[in-house]
């Protein structure tokens, strides 16, 4: 049996184990491609891309060159690969310039050359090169509207791909006839490479019609230039079967399920029966929190679907629909505050919900911790969990209690991690 920890300490250890399982320094070397006759050009985008580039450089025995773009504060030291930092989740001019340079870097290569694309979550906003007739300001407006709409990550990326000059397979098209090997750290439900960072190097199965339907579904207020471009046949992305993808390869080097299994192994060592609900739980954060709380009650009272002592593990990416725009917080803290209401008074339960990239929403925390006392402790602080949830201020709730989890950038990203211990 492993060292005895408090439940809160164990929850944090489970999260740390999940993050460590997706550390680029641990996973990249096992997925290296064959060396080419010609040049090796490394490009990439995402919150983990700089750490991936650093790990690739250390593992690659041969000359290379390249450029990757990551989020501000997520850089890592590299010798031959240039690291550029830009804004996420709303794109900025630095991301636009980096995306343009990446496109230029792969243009004019030959069939003897190799392009290694290092792709991770967050790459979509970082590769902010607008399509013809669409300005950066237009894309920023669309992104802001999407982030507050409740749209899923797949729906967001469908729109992003069709408004981009580099995403949705267009980077691979620019690199042809060079071979493209894409190394991916997945942050999306189902690990679909066409969704991760909006699939810059893989075929796009979505269509411009799909993008227009998403605009209508969420009643998004977008500039006229956006609708005009989506109505233009030139906006369509390269599709499966296109010869520009011939000979290319996709390698999934880390996934949310790998992270959940690492946490499950640690839980077993601490005497807990792990129940992995899945790595693709989606929906409104507050509603998912309510459901997870119900499952925790079933474990405690009925021994189903697993008998206590147990830990309920899940991943995926929930959404938050802003009600008032007054609060601060991300999807993990909102989910956790909703869960805390359901487990109120349960001394046998404690939970964590964090983003594995270290940033939940737009604040500086990865997520938070909660237990059966959370709601009553908030009351003792003179505030109300229901009121905070109503104005999307879950960050304010956990900040008041000192229960935020702050890690700083983890330099990886395998989506959200949630664990509930039931004694």
Short mmCIF file of C-alpha atoms in Angstrom, two decimals:
data_model
loop_
_atom_site.label_atom_id
_atom_site.label_comp_id
_atom_site.label_asym_id
_atom_site.label_seq_id
_atom_site.Cartn_x
_atom_site.Cartn_y
_atom_site.Cartn_z
CA UNK A 1 0.00 0.00 0.00
CA UNK A 2 1.29 3.47 -0.87
CA UNK A 3 1.86 6.26 1.64
CA UNK A 4 -1.36 7.42 3.29
CA UNK A 5 -2.52 10.81 2.02
CA UNK A 6 -5.47 13.02 2.85
CA UNK A 7 -8.15 12.85 0.19
CA UNK A 8 -7.30 16.35 -1.00
CA UNK A 9 -3.62 15.50 -1.28
CA UNK A 10 -4.48 12.29 -3.10
CA UNK A 11 -6.76 14.12 -5.54
CA UNK A 12 -3.91 16.50 -6.38
CA UNK A 13 -1.56 13.53 -6.80
CA UNK A 14 -4.02 11.90 -9.20
CA UNK A 15 -4.12 15.07 -11.28
CA UNK A 16 -0.33 15.31 -11.28
CA UNK A 17 -0.08 11.68 -12.45
CA UNK A 18 -2.49 12.40 -15.30
CA UNK A 19 -0.44 15.41 -16.41
CA UNK A 20 2.84 13.50 -16.15
CA UNK A 21 1.50 10.76 -18.42
CA UNK A 22 1.18 13.35 -21.20
CA UNK A 23 4.55 15.05 -20.67
CA UNK A 24 6.13 15.51 -24.12
CA UNK A 25 9.55 14.67 -22.66
CA UNK A 26 8.19 11.20 -21.82
CA UNK A 27 6.18 10.40 -24.96
CA UNK A 28 7.76 12.00 -28.05
CA UNK A 29 10.83 9.76 -28.48
CA UNK A 30 8.75 6.61 -29.00
CA UNK A 31 7.05 8.07 -32.08
CA UNK A 32 9.90 9.47 -34.20
CA UNK A 33 9.54 9.12 -37.99
CA UNK A 34 12.20 7.78 -40.33
CA UNK A 35 14.83 10.25 -41.44
CA UNK A 36 14.30 11.73 -44.90
CA UNK A 37 16.78 12.04 -47.76
CA UNK A 38 16.24 15.79 -47.72
CA UNK A 39 15.42 18.39 -45.09
CA UNK A 40 13.58 17.90 -41.80
CA UNK A 41 11.28 20.85 -41.15
CA UNK A 42 9.46 21.03 -37.83
CA UNK A 43 6.34 23.18 -37.49
CA UNK A 44 3.59 23.17 -34.93
CA UNK A 45 0.98 24.91 -32.85
CA UNK A 46 -0.67 24.44 -29.49
CA UNK A 47 -0.19 24.82 -25.76
CA UNK A 48 2.18 21.83 -25.72
CA UNK A 49 3.94 22.55 -29.02
CA UNK A 50 7.04 24.22 -27.56
CA UNK A 51 7.60 21.38 -25.09
CA UNK A 52 7.01 18.91 -27.94
CA UNK A 53 9.60 20.75 -30.06
CA UNK A 54 12.12 20.67 -27.22
CA UNK A 55 11.57 16.93 -26.72
CA UNK A 56 11.79 16.28 -30.46
CA UNK A 57 15.09 18.15 -30.74
CA UNK A 58 16.60 16.09 -27.93
CA UNK A 59 15.46 12.80 -29.48
CA UNK A 60 16.25 13.58 -33.16
CA UNK A 61 19.68 12.54 -34.39
CA UNK A 62 20.19 14.78 -37.38
CA UNK A 63 19.82 18.30 -38.74
CA UNK A 64 16.47 20.04 -38.48
CA UNK A 65 14.89 23.48 -38.67
CA UNK A 66 11.49 24.95 -38.03
CA UNK A 67 9.02 27.15 -36.20
CA UNK A 68 6.23 26.47 -33.72
CA UNK A 69 3.75 28.79 -32.03
CA UNK A 70 2.47 28.35 -28.48
CA UNK A 71 0.47 30.31 -25.94
CA UNK A 72 2.07 33.19 -24.04
CA UNK A 73 3.97 31.75 -21.08
CA UNK A 74 4.07 28.21 -22.52
CA UNK A 75 7.46 28.42 -24.24
CA UNK A 76 10.29 25.90 -23.83
CA UNK A 77 13.99 26.12 -24.71
CA UNK A 78 14.96 24.94 -28.20
CA UNK A 79 18.22 25.07 -30.13
CA UNK A 80 17.20 24.89 -33.81
CA UNK A 81 13.43 25.29 -33.73
CA UNK A 82 12.16 28.84 -33.28
CA UNK A 83 9.48 29.29 -30.61
CA UNK A 84 6.91 32.07 -31.03
CA UNK A 85 4.29 32.92 -28.40
CA UNK A 86 0.83 34.27 -29.19
CA UNK A 87 -2.62 34.77 -27.68
CA UNK A 88 -5.11 32.06 -26.70
CA UNK A 89 -8.12 31.64 -26.72
CA UNK A 90 -8.72 34.86 -28.69
CA UNK A 91 -6.21 35.13 -31.57
CA UNK A 92 -3.87 38.10 -32.00
CA UNK A 93 -1.44 39.60 -34.52
CA UNK A 94 1.46 37.50 -33.20
CA UNK A 95 -0.44 34.31 -33.98
CA UNK A 96 -1.38 35.60 -37.41
CA UNK A 97 2.25 36.43 -38.22
CA UNK A 98 3.48 33.05 -36.92
CA UNK A 99 0.88 31.15 -38.94
CA UNK A 100 1.91 33.04 -42.07
CA UNK A 101 5.57 32.20 -41.46
CA UNK A 102 4.75 28.53 -40.83
CA UNK A 103 2.92 28.39 -44.16
CA UNK A 104 5.93 29.95 -45.88
CA UNK A 105 8.30 27.52 -44.13
CA UNK A 106 6.65 24.45 -45.70
CA UNK A 107 6.09 25.98 -49.15
CA UNK A 108 8.44 24.86 -51.93
CA UNK A 109 9.58 21.59 -50.35
CA UNK A 110 10.27 18.43 -52.38
CA UNK A 111 9.23 14.80 -52.12
CA UNK A 112 12.59 14.08 -50.39
CA UNK A 113 11.76 16.44 -47.52
CA UNK A 114 9.97 15.66 -44.25
CA UNK A 115 7.61 17.98 -42.41
CA UNK A 116 7.04 17.09 -38.76
CA UNK A 117 3.91 18.83 -37.47
CA UNK A 118 3.70 19.04 -33.67
CA UNK A 119 0.04 19.61 -32.87
CA UNK A 120 -1.77 20.01 -29.55
CA UNK A 121 -4.85 21.65 -28.11
CA UNK A 122 -4.99 25.42 -28.44
CA UNK A 123 -3.41 25.33 -31.88
CA UNK A 124 -6.58 26.51 -33.57
CA UNK A 125 -6.56 29.96 -31.94
CA UNK A 126 -2.77 30.22 -32.26
CA UNK A 127 -2.77 29.54 -36.02
CA UNK A 128 -4.77 32.70 -36.67
CA UNK A 129 -4.20 33.25 -40.38
CA UNK A 130 -7.53 34.47 -41.77
CA UNK A 131 -8.91 33.37 -45.12
CA UNK A 132 -9.18 35.76 -48.04
CA UNK A 133 -11.47 38.69 -47.29
CA UNK A 134 -11.66 37.90 -43.55
CA UNK A 135 -9.70 40.14 -41.16
CA UNK A 136 -8.09 39.21 -37.86
CA UNK A 137 -10.65 41.44 -36.15
CA UNK A 138 -13.41 39.42 -37.83
CA UNK A 139 -11.92 36.18 -36.51
CA UNK A 140 -11.54 37.64 -33.02
CA UNK A 141 -15.21 38.62 -33.05
CA UNK A 142 -16.27 35.14 -34.16
CA UNK A 143 -14.07 33.47 -31.52
CA UNK A 144 -15.47 35.62 -28.72
CA UNK A 145 -19.02 34.83 -29.84
CA UNK A 146 -18.25 31.10 -29.97
CA UNK A 147 -16.65 31.03 -26.53
CA UNK A 148 -19.78 32.41 -24.87
CA UNK A 149 -22.32 30.55 -27.04
CA UNK A 150 -22.19 27.05 -25.55
CA UNK A 151 -20.97 25.59 -28.85
CA UNK A 152 -18.95 22.35 -28.63
CA UNK A 153 -15.25 22.27 -29.49
CA UNK A 154 -16.09 20.41 -32.71
CA UNK A 155 -18.52 23.12 -33.76
CA UNK A 156 -16.01 25.85 -32.91
CA UNK A 157 -13.33 24.17 -34.98
CA UNK A 158 -15.63 23.65 -37.96
CA UNK A 159 -16.07 27.41 -38.17
CA UNK A 160 -12.41 28.12 -37.48
CA UNK A 161 -11.28 25.78 -40.27
CA UNK A 162 -13.46 27.41 -42.86
CA UNK A 163 -12.32 30.90 -41.88
CA UNK A 164 -8.63 30.00 -42.03
CA UNK A 165 -5.89 29.96 -44.67
CA UNK A 166 -3.89 27.26 -42.82
CA UNK A 167 -6.25 25.00 -40.85
CA UNK A 168 -8.51 22.22 -42.09
CA UNK A 169 -5.75 20.46 -44.05
CA UNK A 170 -4.45 23.56 -45.79
CA UNK A 171 -1.02 23.33 -44.12
CA UNK A 172 -0.53 19.83 -45.57
CA UNK A 173 -1.66 21.08 -48.97
CA UNK A 174 0.99 23.81 -48.83
CA UNK A 175 3.68 21.27 -47.85
CA UNK A 176 2.97 18.82 -50.70
CA UNK A 177 4.78 16.91 -52.17
CA UNK A 178 6.83 16.67 -48.94
CA UNK A 179 5.81 13.89 -46.57
CA UNK A 180 4.00 15.17 -43.47
CA UNK A 181 4.15 13.27 -40.19
CA UNK A 182 1.82 14.77 -37.60
CA UNK A 183 2.57 14.06 -33.94
CA UNK A 184 -0.44 14.88 -31.75
CA UNK A 185 -1.19 15.36 -28.08
CA UNK A 186 -4.97 15.07 -28.06
CA UNK A 187 -7.24 17.34 -26.06
CA UNK A 188 -10.57 16.44 -27.66
CA UNK A 189 -13.22 13.77 -27.09
CA UNK A 190 -12.56 10.85 -29.41
CA UNK A 191 -9.01 11.96 -30.31
CA UNK A 192 -10.10 12.97 -33.81
CA UNK A 193 -7.06 14.54 -35.56
CA UNK A 194 -9.39 16.59 -37.75
CA UNK A 195 -10.65 18.37 -34.63
CA UNK A 196 -7.42 18.84 -32.64
CA UNK A 197 -6.14 22.37 -33.39
CA UNK A 198 -8.64 22.37 -36.28
CA UNK A 199 -6.65 19.72 -38.16
CA UNK A 200 -4.09 21.79 -40.12
CA UNK A 201 -2.47 18.70 -41.67
CA UNK A 202 -5.37 16.25 -42.06
CA UNK A 203 -8.47 16.05 -44.28
CA UNK A 204 -11.51 18.00 -43.16
CA UNK A 205 -14.81 16.09 -43.27
CA UNK A 206 -16.87 19.18 -42.36
CA UNK A 207 -18.26 21.57 -44.95
CA UNK A 208 -18.99 25.24 -45.39
CA UNK A 209 -22.67 24.32 -45.13
CA UNK A 210 -21.98 22.87 -41.68
CA UNK A 211 -20.28 26.12 -40.67
CA UNK A 212 -23.27 28.19 -41.81
CA UNK A 213 -25.63 25.92 -39.87
CA UNK A 214 -23.57 26.49 -36.70
CA UNK A 215 -23.90 30.26 -37.17
CA UNK A 216 -27.66 29.81 -37.40
CA UNK A 217 -27.90 27.29 -34.53
CA UNK A 218 -26.31 29.63 -32.01
CA UNK A 219 -27.60 32.87 -33.56
CA UNK A 220 -24.04 34.17 -33.76
CA UNK A 221 -23.61 37.83 -34.63
CA UNK A 222 -20.74 37.82 -37.14
CA UNK A 223 -19.40 40.38 -39.64
CA UNK A 224 -20.80 40.35 -43.21
CA UNK A 225 -17.36 39.35 -44.51
CA UNK A 226 -17.61 36.05 -42.63
CA UNK A 227 -20.92 35.08 -44.18
CA UNK A 228 -19.69 36.19 -47.60
CA UNK A 229 -16.60 33.97 -47.36
CA UNK A 230 -18.60 30.95 -46.16
CA UNK A 231 -20.85 31.37 -49.21
CA UNK A 232 -17.79 31.40 -51.52
CA UNK A 233 -16.89 27.96 -53.04
CA UNK A 234 -13.19 28.82 -52.50
CA UNK A 235 -13.75 28.53 -48.74
CA UNK A 236 -14.07 24.73 -48.90
CA UNK A 237 -11.28 22.76 -47.23
CA UNK A 238 -9.34 19.71 -48.61
CA UNK A 239 -11.38 16.55 -48.13
CA UNK A 240 -10.58 12.87 -47.40
CA UNK A 241 -9.08 11.22 -50.47
CA UNK A 242 -7.34 14.35 -51.70
CA UNK A 243 -3.91 13.45 -53.12
CA UNK A 244 -2.19 16.17 -51.05
CA UNK A 245 -2.48 13.77 -48.08
CA UNK A 246 -0.90 10.82 -49.90
CA UNK A 247 1.86 9.19 -47.85
CA UNK A 248 1.21 11.35 -44.79
CA UNK A 249 1.04 9.86 -41.31
CA UNK A 250 -0.63 10.75 -38.00
CA UNK A 251 0.82 9.59 -34.67
CA UNK A 252 -1.15 10.05 -31.45
CA UNK A 253 1.56 10.42 -28.80
CA UNK A 254 -0.62 11.24 -25.76
CA UNK A 255 -4.37 11.10 -25.15
CA UNK A 256 -6.86 11.83 -22.38
CA UNK A 257 -7.42 8.11 -21.82
CA UNK A 258 -3.70 7.57 -21.22
CA UNK A 259 -3.87 10.24 -18.53
CA UNK A 260 -6.97 8.72 -16.90
CA UNK A 261 -5.36 5.27 -16.82
CA UNK A 262 -2.25 6.69 -15.14
CA UNK A 263 -4.49 8.22 -12.45
CA UNK A 264 -6.38 4.93 -12.12
CA UNK A 265 -3.14 3.05 -11.48
CA UNK A 266 -2.18 5.48 -8.72
CA UNK A 267 -5.66 5.23 -7.19
CA UNK A 268 -5.34 1.43 -7.01
CA UNK A 269 -2.02 1.81 -5.18
CA UNK A 270 -3.88 3.88 -2.58
CA UNK A 271 -6.64 1.31 -2.08
CA UNK A 272 -9.33 2.92 -4.23
CA UNK A 273 -11.32 1.09 -6.90
CA UNK A 274 -11.08 3.26 -10.03
CA UNK A 275 -14.11 3.80 -12.23
CA UNK A 276 -13.28 5.51 -15.54
CA UNK A 277 -16.51 6.93 -16.95
CA UNK A 278 -14.75 7.92 -20.17
CA UNK A 279 -12.58 10.58 -21.73
CA UNK A 280 -15.29 12.26 -23.79
CA UNK A 281 -17.89 13.66 -21.38
CA UNK A 282 -19.43 16.78 -22.87
CA UNK A 283 -22.35 19.09 -22.13
CA UNK A 284 -23.05 22.12 -19.97
CA UNK A 285 -20.49 22.14 -17.15
CA UNK A 286 -23.07 22.68 -14.41
CA UNK A 287 -25.26 19.85 -15.71
CA UNK A 288 -22.33 17.42 -15.95
CA UNK A 289 -21.41 18.36 -12.37
CA UNK A 290 -24.91 17.46 -11.21
CA UNK A 291 -24.76 14.09 -12.98
CA UNK A 292 -21.34 13.26 -11.54
CA UNK A 293 -22.64 14.11 -8.06
CA UNK A 294 -25.52 11.69 -8.60
CA UNK A 295 -23.11 8.92 -9.59
CA UNK A 296 -21.06 9.59 -6.45
CA UNK A 297 -24.20 9.19 -4.31
CA UNK A 298 -24.97 5.89 -6.04
CA UNK A 299 -21.48 4.60 -5.31
CA UNK A 300 -21.84 5.46 -1.63
CA UNK A 301 -25.39 4.23 -1.06
CA UNK A 302 -25.79 1.38 -3.56
CA UNK A 303 -22.25 0.28 -4.38
CA UNK A 304 -23.07 0.91 -8.05
CA UNK A 305 -21.55 1.13 -10.58
CA UNK A 306 -18.59 0.44 -8.25
CA UNK A 307 -18.31 -0.16 -4.51
CA UNK A 308 -16.61 2.34 -2.21
CA UNK A 309 -13.88 3.12 -1.43
CA UNK A 310 -13.58 4.27 -5.01
CA UNK A 311 -12.56 7.10 -7.28
CA UNK A 312 -14.70 8.21 -10.19
CA UNK A 313 -12.53 9.45 -13.06
CA UNK A 314 -13.58 11.26 -16.21
CA UNK A 315 -12.28 13.52 -18.94
CA UNK A 316 -13.64 15.48 -21.86
CA UNK A 317 -14.52 19.09 -22.45
CA UNK A 318 -17.67 20.65 -21.09
CA UNK A 319 -19.06 24.01 -22.14
CA UNK A 320 -20.20 27.11 -20.27
CA UNK A 321 -22.99 29.34 -21.50
CA UNK A 322 -22.52 32.79 -19.99
CA UNK A 323 -25.67 34.06 -18.28
CA UNK A 324 -24.62 37.55 -17.17
CA UNK A 325 -20.98 38.09 -18.08
CA UNK A 326 -20.31 39.26 -14.52
CA UNK A 327 -18.39 36.29 -13.14
CA UNK A 328 -14.90 34.85 -13.43
CA UNK A 329 -14.12 31.22 -13.92
CA UNK A 330 -13.78 28.34 -16.35
CA UNK A 331 -15.64 25.16 -17.14
CA UNK A 332 -13.85 23.08 -14.48
CA UNK A 333 -14.64 25.41 -11.59
CA UNK A 334 -18.24 25.76 -12.79
CA UNK A 335 -18.62 21.98 -12.98
CA UNK A 336 -17.08 21.61 -9.52
CA UNK A 337 -19.30 24.23 -7.89
CA UNK A 338 -22.35 22.47 -9.31
CA UNK A 339 -21.02 19.15 -8.03
CA UNK A 340 -20.40 20.66 -4.58
CA UNK A 341 -24.09 21.53 -4.29
CA UNK A 342 -25.01 17.87 -4.90
CA UNK A 343 -22.53 16.38 -2.39
CA UNK A 344 -23.23 18.98 0.31
CA UNK A 345 -22.93 17.45 3.77
CA UNK A 346 -21.19 14.29 2.52
CA UNK A 347 -18.11 13.82 4.69
CA UNK A 348 -17.16 10.79 2.59
CA UNK A 349 -16.68 12.68 -0.69
CA UNK A 350 -14.09 15.01 -2.20
CA UNK A 351 -13.41 16.04 -5.79
CA UNK A 352 -11.03 17.81 -8.15
CA UNK A 353 -11.64 19.25 -11.62
CA UNK A 354 -8.74 20.76 -13.55
CA UNK A 355 -7.58 21.47 -17.08
CA UNK A 356 -4.39 19.52 -17.76
CA UNK A 357 -2.82 22.52 -19.51
CA UNK A 358 -2.86 24.39 -16.19
CA UNK A 359 -5.31 27.09 -17.28
CA UNK A 360 -9.07 26.84 -16.71
CA UNK A 361 -10.82 29.45 -18.80
CA UNK A 362 -9.10 32.82 -18.78
CA UNK A 363 -7.82 32.82 -15.20
CA UNK A 364 -4.48 31.61 -13.80
CA UNK A 365 -5.74 28.44 -12.11
CA UNK A 366 -5.98 24.90 -13.48
CA UNK A 367 -9.19 24.25 -11.58
CA UNK A 368 -10.17 23.64 -7.97
CA UNK A 369 -10.90 21.19 -5.14
CA UNK A 370 -14.24 20.65 -3.42
CA UNK A 371 -15.83 18.43 -0.79
CA UNK A 372 -19.00 18.01 1.22
CA UNK A 373 -18.23 21.14 3.24
CA UNK A 374 -17.70 23.51 0.29
CA UNK A 375 -21.22 24.96 0.12
CA UNK A 376 -21.45 25.53 3.88
CA UNK A 377 -17.98 27.10 3.98
CA UNK A 378 -19.13 29.52 1.27
CA UNK A 379 -22.16 30.37 3.42
CA UNK A 380 -19.87 31.02 6.37
CA UNK A 381 -17.92 33.43 4.15
CA UNK A 382 -21.12 35.37 3.59
CA UNK A 383 -21.81 34.19 0.05
CA UNK A 384 -24.11 31.73 -1.68
CA UNK A 385 -23.17 28.91 -4.04
CA UNK A 386 -26.39 29.23 -6.05
CA UNK A 387 -25.89 32.96 -6.58
CA UNK A 388 -22.28 32.51 -7.63
CA UNK A 389 -23.23 29.79 -10.09
CA UNK A 390 -26.02 31.94 -11.52
CA UNK A 391 -23.52 34.61 -12.52
CA UNK A 392 -20.81 32.17 -13.69
CA UNK A 393 -18.51 33.14 -10.83
CA UNK A 394 -17.21 29.74 -9.74
CA UNK A 395 -13.66 31.13 -9.70
CA UNK A 396 -14.81 33.65 -7.10
CA UNK A 397 -16.26 30.85 -4.98
CA UNK A 398 -13.10 28.76 -4.83
CA UNK A 399 -10.81 31.78 -4.56
CA UNK A 400 -12.72 32.86 -1.46
CA UNK A 401 -12.15 29.41 0.07
CA UNK A 402 -8.50 29.12 -0.93
CA UNK A 403 -9.36 25.98 -2.91
CA UNK A 404 -8.10 26.95 -6.37
CA UNK A 405 -5.50 24.63 -7.89
CA UNK A 406 -2.70 26.73 -9.39
CA UNK A 407 0.02 24.90 -11.33
CA UNK A 408 1.14 27.39 -13.94
CA UNK A 409 1.45 26.17 -17.55
CA UNK A 410 2.02 22.40 -17.57
CA UNK A 411 3.32 22.45 -21.19
CA UNK A 412 0.96 19.66 -22.17
CA UNK A 413 -2.77 19.41 -22.81
CA UNK A 414 -4.97 16.30 -22.71
CA UNK A 415 -8.17 18.11 -21.86
CA UNK A 416 -9.97 18.23 -18.55
CA UNK A 417 -9.40 15.84 -15.64
CA UNK A 418 -11.99 15.09 -12.98
CA UNK A 419 -11.79 12.79 -9.98
CA UNK A 420 -14.27 12.15 -7.15
CA UNK A 421 -13.19 10.10 -4.14
CA UNK A 422 -16.02 8.26 -2.37
CA UNK A 423 -15.22 6.58 0.95
#
